[in-house]
């Protein structure tokens, strides 16, 4: 994160590099830094709580790191414990609810003027995912204990994934 912020960001052009004035590499890179920083904060939260706190807490904290990674981890666990797929799906929904909140935070930092337009939709999305996740988590079925995937085993963020994210942001 220090490398991205202190070494690469100052080297990025601060003027648009396209004829429409839309692609400003420094701004795109700054968004990538913000996403990486949020992932790092989430990684610290997951490390502090630990996966032993249960599916719900692991899902909520892991959603700060990467809701996609948490969803994949829980999907793999569901494959190993099919009787617990409901609660694992609920945990994945909780991680996605955190993603909606994380997106609101990013919008508030990057372009606060858009919050009025996007907050209602993202709030509805987050609440729907949260309610669905809680309902599914409560449907625990008899069977072997649900393995709580270790969402801290991976690095806080992947530099190549961050680079790809920056490229996608630039294209969008």
PDB file of N, CA and C in Angstrom, residues 22-75:
ATOM      1  N   UNK A  22     -11.663  11.947 -19.859  1.00  0.00           N
ATOM      2  CA  UNK A  22     -12.239  11.050 -18.858  1.00  0.00           C
ATOM      3  C   UNK A  22     -11.199  10.202 -18.131  1.00  0.00           C
ATOM      4  N   UNK A  23     -10.126   9.856 -18.803  1.00  0.00           N
ATOM      5  CA  UNK A  23      -9.123   8.958 -18.211  1.00  0.00           C
ATOM      6  C   UNK A  23      -7.968   9.750 -17.602  1.00  0.00           C
ATOM      7  N   UNK A  24      -8.027   9.900 -16.290  1.00  0.00           N
ATOM      8  CA  UNK A  24      -6.955  10.563 -15.554  1.00  0.00           C
ATOM      9  C   UNK A  24      -6.283   9.478 -14.712  1.00  0.00           C
ATOM     10  N   UNK A  25      -5.115   8.999 -15.143  1.00  0.00           N
ATOM     11  CA  UNK A  25      -4.477   7.869 -14.452  1.00  0.00           C
ATOM     12  C   UNK A  25      -4.300   8.057 -12.947  1.00  0.00           C
ATOM     13  N   UNK A  26      -3.961   9.249 -12.499  1.00  0.00           N
ATOM     14  CA  UNK A  26      -3.765   9.474 -11.060  1.00  0.00           C
ATOM     15  C   UNK A  26      -5.076   9.254 -10.295  1.00  0.00           C
ATOM     16  N   UNK A  27      -6.193   9.680 -10.852  1.00  0.00           N
ATOM     17  CA  UNK A  27      -7.482   9.492 -10.184  1.00  0.00           C
ATOM     18  C   UNK A  27      -7.884   8.022 -10.165  1.00  0.00           C
ATOM     19  N   UNK A  28      -7.648   7.328 -11.254  1.00  0.00           N
ATOM     20  CA  UNK A  28      -7.960   5.901 -11.314  1.00  0.00           C
ATOM     21  C   UNK A  28      -7.102   5.145 -10.308  1.00  0.00           C
ATOM     22  N   UNK A  29      -5.831   5.489 -10.225  1.00  0.00           N
ATOM     23  CA  UNK A  29      -4.921   4.827  -9.304  1.00  0.00           C
ATOM     24  C   UNK A  29      -5.313   5.131  -7.855  1.00  0.00           C
ATOM     25  N   UNK A  30      -5.783   6.331  -7.597  1.00  0.00           N
ATOM     26  CA  UNK A  30      -6.216   6.689  -6.253  1.00  0.00           C
ATOM     27  C   UNK A  30      -7.402   5.835  -5.814  1.00  0.00           C
ATOM     28  N   UNK A  31      -8.311   5.553  -6.718  1.00  0.00           N
ATOM     29  CA  UNK A  31      -9.437   4.670  -6.412  1.00  0.00           C
ATOM     30  C   UNK A  31      -8.922   3.272  -6.072  1.00  0.00           C
ATOM     31  N   UNK A  32      -7.961   2.791  -6.850  1.00  0.00           N
ATOM     32  CA  UNK A  32      -7.378   1.473  -6.568  1.00  0.00           C
ATOM     33  C   UNK A  32      -6.717   1.465  -5.191  1.00  0.00           C
ATOM     34  N   UNK A  33      -6.055   2.547  -4.809  1.00  0.00           N
ATOM     35  CA  UNK A  33      -5.424   2.650  -3.488  1.00  0.00           C
ATOM     36  C   UNK A  33      -6.482   2.614  -2.390  1.00  0.00           C
ATOM     37  N   UNK A  34      -7.585   3.329  -2.590  1.00  0.00           N
ATOM     38  CA  UNK A  34      -8.660   3.329  -1.594  1.00  0.00           C
ATOM     39  C   UNK A  34      -9.248   1.936  -1.401  1.00  0.00           C
ATOM     40  N   UNK A  35      -9.470   1.227  -2.498  1.00  0.00           N
ATOM     41  CA  UNK A  35     -10.004  -0.134  -2.404  1.00  0.00           C
ATOM     42  C   UNK A  35      -9.009  -1.033  -1.682  1.00  0.00           C
ATOM     43  N   UNK A  36      -7.731  -0.909  -2.012  1.00  0.00           N
ATOM     44  CA  UNK A  36      -6.696  -1.716  -1.350  1.00  0.00           C
ATOM     45  C   UNK A  36      -6.624  -1.375   0.143  1.00  0.00           C
ATOM     46  N   UNK A  37      -6.763  -0.099   0.481  1.00  0.00           N
ATOM     47  CA  UNK A  37      -6.716   0.311   1.893  1.00  0.00           C
ATOM     48  C   UNK A  37      -7.906  -0.259   2.667  1.00  0.00           C
ATOM     49  N   UNK A  38      -9.092  -0.231   2.062  1.00  0.00           N
ATOM     50  CA  UNK A  38     -10.258  -0.829   2.725  1.00  0.00           C
ATOM     51  C   UNK A  38     -10.063  -2.329   2.912  1.00  0.00           C
ATOM     52  N   UNK A  39      -9.470  -2.984   1.924  1.00  0.00           N
ATOM     53  CA  UNK A  39      -9.196  -4.413   2.051  1.00  0.00           C
ATOM     54  C   UNK A  39      -8.216  -4.676   3.186  1.00  0.00           C
ATOM     55  N   UNK A  40      -7.218  -3.812   3.322  1.00  0.00           N
ATOM     56  CA  UNK A  40      -6.240  -3.962   4.399  1.00  0.00           C
ATOM     57  C   UNK A  40      -6.903  -3.779   5.766  1.00  0.00           C
ATOM     58  N   UNK A  41      -7.791  -2.806   5.886  1.00  0.00           N
ATOM     59  CA  UNK A  41      -8.526  -2.607   7.133  1.00  0.00           C
ATOM     60  C   UNK A  41      -9.381  -3.842   7.436  1.00  0.00           C
ATOM     61  N   UNK A  42     -10.042  -4.348   6.423  1.00  0.00           N
ATOM     62  CA  UNK A  42     -10.847  -5.554   6.603  1.00  0.00           C
ATOM     63  C   UNK A  42     -10.009  -6.747   7.009  1.00  0.00           C
ATOM     64  N   UNK A  43      -8.848  -6.879   6.416  1.00  0.00           N
ATOM     65  CA  UNK A  43      -7.938  -7.974   6.760  1.00  0.00           C
ATOM     66  C   UNK A  43      -7.554  -7.887   8.237  1.00  0.00           C
ATOM     67  N   UNK A  44      -7.274  -6.673   8.696  1.00  0.00           N
ATOM     68  CA  UNK A  44      -6.941  -6.490  10.114  1.00  0.00           C
ATOM     69  C   UNK A  44      -8.108  -6.852  11.009  1.00  0.00           C
ATOM     70  N   UNK A  45      -9.321  -6.486  10.596  1.00  0.00           N
ATOM     71  CA  UNK A  45     -10.509  -6.814  11.387  1.00  0.00           C
ATOM     72  C   UNK A  45     -10.703  -8.322  11.472  1.00  0.00           C
ATOM     73  N   UNK A  46     -10.518  -9.020  10.357  1.00  0.00           N
ATOM     74  CA  UNK A  46     -10.679 -10.471  10.352  1.00  0.00           C
ATOM     75  C   UNK A  46      -9.615 -11.119  11.225  1.00  0.00           C
ATOM     76  N   UNK A  47      -8.381 -10.613  11.151  1.00  0.00           N
ATOM     77  CA  UNK A  47      -7.311 -11.167  11.984  1.00  0.00           C
ATOM     78  C   UNK A  47      -7.606 -10.936  13.465  1.00  0.00           C
ATOM     79  N   UNK A  48      -8.172  -9.779  13.790  1.00  0.00           N
ATOM     80  CA  UNK A  48      -8.477  -9.472  15.182  1.00  0.00           C
ATOM     81  C   UNK A  48      -9.614 -10.349  15.709  1.00  0.00           C
ATOM     82  N   UNK A  49     -10.641 -10.583  14.882  1.00  0.00           N
ATOM     83  CA  UNK A  49     -11.787 -11.379  15.313  1.00  0.00           C
ATOM     84  C   UNK A  49     -11.500 -12.872  15.232  1.00  0.00           C
ATOM     85  N   UNK A  50     -10.771 -13.277  14.194  1.00  0.00           N
ATOM     86  CA  UNK A  50     -10.472 -14.687  14.004  1.00  0.00           C
ATOM     87  C   UNK A  50     -11.669 -15.445  13.462  1.00  0.00           C
ATOM     88  N   UNK A  51     -11.425 -16.474  12.680  1.00  0.00           N
ATOM     89  CA  UNK A  51     -12.517 -17.230  12.082  1.00  0.00           C
ATOM     90  C   UNK A  51     -13.311 -18.054  13.087  1.00  0.00           C
ATOM     91  N   UNK A  52     -12.759 -18.259  14.287  1.00  0.00           N
ATOM     92  CA  UNK A  52     -13.461 -19.068  15.275  1.00  0.00           C
ATOM     93  C   UNK A  52     -14.692 -18.370  15.829  1.00  0.00           C
ATOM     94  N   UNK A  53     -14.903 -17.109  15.516  1.00  0.00           N
ATOM     95  CA  UNK A  53     -16.058 -16.379  16.015  1.00  0.00           C
ATOM     96  C   UNK A  53     -17.352 -16.818  15.340  1.00  0.00           C
ATOM     97  N   UNK A  54     -17.273 -17.647  14.337  1.00  0.00           N
ATOM     98  CA  UNK A  54     -18.475 -18.155  13.695  1.00  0.00           C
ATOM     99  C   UNK A  54     -18.660 -17.608  12.301  1.00  0.00           C
ATOM    100  N   UNK A  55     -19.602 -18.236  11.615  1.00  0.00           N
ATOM    101  CA  UNK A  55     -19.846 -17.879  10.216  1.00  0.00           C
ATOM    102  C   UNK A  55     -20.265 -16.436  10.037  1.00  0.00           C
ATOM    103  N   UNK A  56     -21.199 -15.979  10.838  1.00  0.00           N
ATOM    104  CA  UNK A  56     -21.722 -14.620  10.658  1.00  0.00           C
ATOM    105  C   UNK A  56     -20.661 -13.557  10.822  1.00  0.00           C
ATOM    106  N   UNK A  57     -19.906 -13.644  11.904  1.00  0.00           N
ATOM    107  CA  UNK A  57     -18.872 -12.646  12.151  1.00  0.00           C
ATOM    108  C   UNK A  57     -17.768 -12.745  11.103  1.00  0.00           C
ATOM    109  N   UNK A  58     -17.384 -13.973  10.759  1.00  0.00           N
ATOM    110  CA  UNK A  58     -16.357 -14.146   9.724  1.00  0.00           C
ATOM    111  C   UNK A  58     -16.822 -13.576   8.393  1.00  0.00           C
ATOM    112  N   UNK A  59     -18.101 -13.778   8.082  1.00  0.00           N
ATOM    113  CA  UNK A  59     -18.634 -13.259   6.821  1.00  0.00           C
ATOM    114  C   UNK A  59     -18.652 -11.733   6.819  1.00  0.00           C
ATOM    115  N   UNK A  60     -19.110 -11.141   7.926  1.00  0.00           N
ATOM    116  CA  UNK A  60     -19.172  -9.684   7.991  1.00  0.00           C
ATOM    117  C   UNK A  60     -17.772  -9.065   7.923  1.00  0.00           C
ATOM    118  N   UNK A  61     -16.845  -9.604   8.690  1.00  0.00           N
ATOM    119  CA  UNK A  61     -15.483  -9.067   8.674  1.00  0.00           C
ATOM    120  C   UNK A  61     -14.797  -9.382   7.354  1.00  0.00           C
ATOM    121  N   UNK A  62     -15.006 -10.581   6.837  1.00  0.00           N
ATOM    122  CA  UNK A  62     -14.401 -10.958   5.564  1.00  0.00           C
ATOM    123  C   UNK A  62     -14.932 -10.140   4.404  1.00  0.00           C
ATOM    124  N   UNK A  63     -16.186  -9.680   4.513  1.00  0.00           N
ATOM    125  CA  UNK A  63     -16.753  -8.821   3.473  1.00  0.00           C
ATOM    126  C   UNK A  63     -16.005  -7.512   3.330  1.00  0.00           C
ATOM    127  N   UNK A  64     -15.352  -7.078   4.397  1.00  0.00           N
ATOM    128  CA  UNK A  64     -14.518  -5.879   4.300  1.00  0.00           C
ATOM    129  C   UNK A  64     -13.287  -6.132   3.442  1.00  0.00           C
ATOM    130  N   UNK A  65     -12.787  -7.354   3.490  1.00  0.00           N
ATOM    131  CA  UNK A  65     -11.610  -7.698   2.698  1.00  0.00           C
ATOM    132  C   UNK A  65     -12.019  -7.919   1.249  1.00  0.00           C
ATOM    133  N   UNK A  66     -12.899  -8.893   1.034  1.00  0.00           N
ATOM    134  CA  UNK A  66     -13.365  -9.192  -0.317  1.00  0.00           C
ATOM    135  C   UNK A  66     -14.584 -10.092  -0.237  1.00  0.00           C
ATOM    136  N   UNK A  67     -15.737  -9.555  -0.565  1.00  0.00           N
ATOM    137  CA  UNK A  67     -16.954 -10.370  -0.535  1.00  0.00           C
ATOM    138  C   UNK A  67     -16.875 -11.491  -1.561  1.00  0.00           C
ATOM    139  N   UNK A  68     -16.185 -11.255  -2.657  1.00  0.00           N
ATOM    140  CA  UNK A  68     -16.026 -12.302  -3.672  1.00  0.00           C
ATOM    141  C   UNK A  68     -15.204 -13.459  -3.124  1.00  0.00           C
ATOM    142  N   UNK A  69     -14.088 -13.147  -2.475  1.00  0.00           N
ATOM    143  CA  UNK A  69     -13.240 -14.204  -1.913  1.00  0.00           C
ATOM    144  C   UNK A  69     -13.989 -14.969  -0.831  1.00  0.00           C
ATOM    145  N   UNK A  70     -14.737 -14.259   0.012  1.00  0.00           N
ATOM    146  CA  UNK A  70     -15.505 -14.925   1.065  1.00  0.00           C
ATOM    147  C   UNK A  70     -16.562 -15.827   0.439  1.00  0.00           C
ATOM    148  N   UNK A  71     -17.241 -15.332  -0.591  1.00  0.00           N
ATOM    149  CA  UNK A  71     -18.240 -16.148  -1.280  1.00  0.00           C
ATOM    150  C   UNK A  71     -17.640 -17.418  -1.856  1.00  0.00           C
ATOM    151  N   UNK A  72     -16.464 -17.298  -2.447  1.00  0.00           N
ATOM    152  CA  UNK A  72     -15.795 -18.485  -2.996  1.00  0.00           C
ATOM    153  C   UNK A  72     -15.389 -19.458  -1.897  1.00  0.00           C
ATOM    154  N   UNK A  73     -14.862 -18.954  -0.802  1.00  0.00           N
ATOM    155  CA  UNK A  73     -14.482 -19.826   0.313  1.00  0.00           C
ATOM    156  C   UNK A  73     -15.694 -20.564   0.876  1.00  0.00           C
ATOM    157  N   UNK A  74     -16.798 -19.842   1.046  1.00  0.00           N
ATOM    158  CA  UNK A  74     -17.998 -20.479   1.582  1.00  0.00           C
ATOM    159  C   UNK A  74     -18.601 -21.453   0.573  1.00  0.00           C
ATOM    160  N   UNK A  75     -18.495 -21.160  -0.706  1.00  0.00           N
ATOM    161  CA  UNK A  75     -18.990 -22.096  -1.722  1.00  0.00           C
ATOM    162  C   UNK A  75     -18.200 -23.404  -1.678  1.00  0.00           C
TER     163      UNK A  75
END
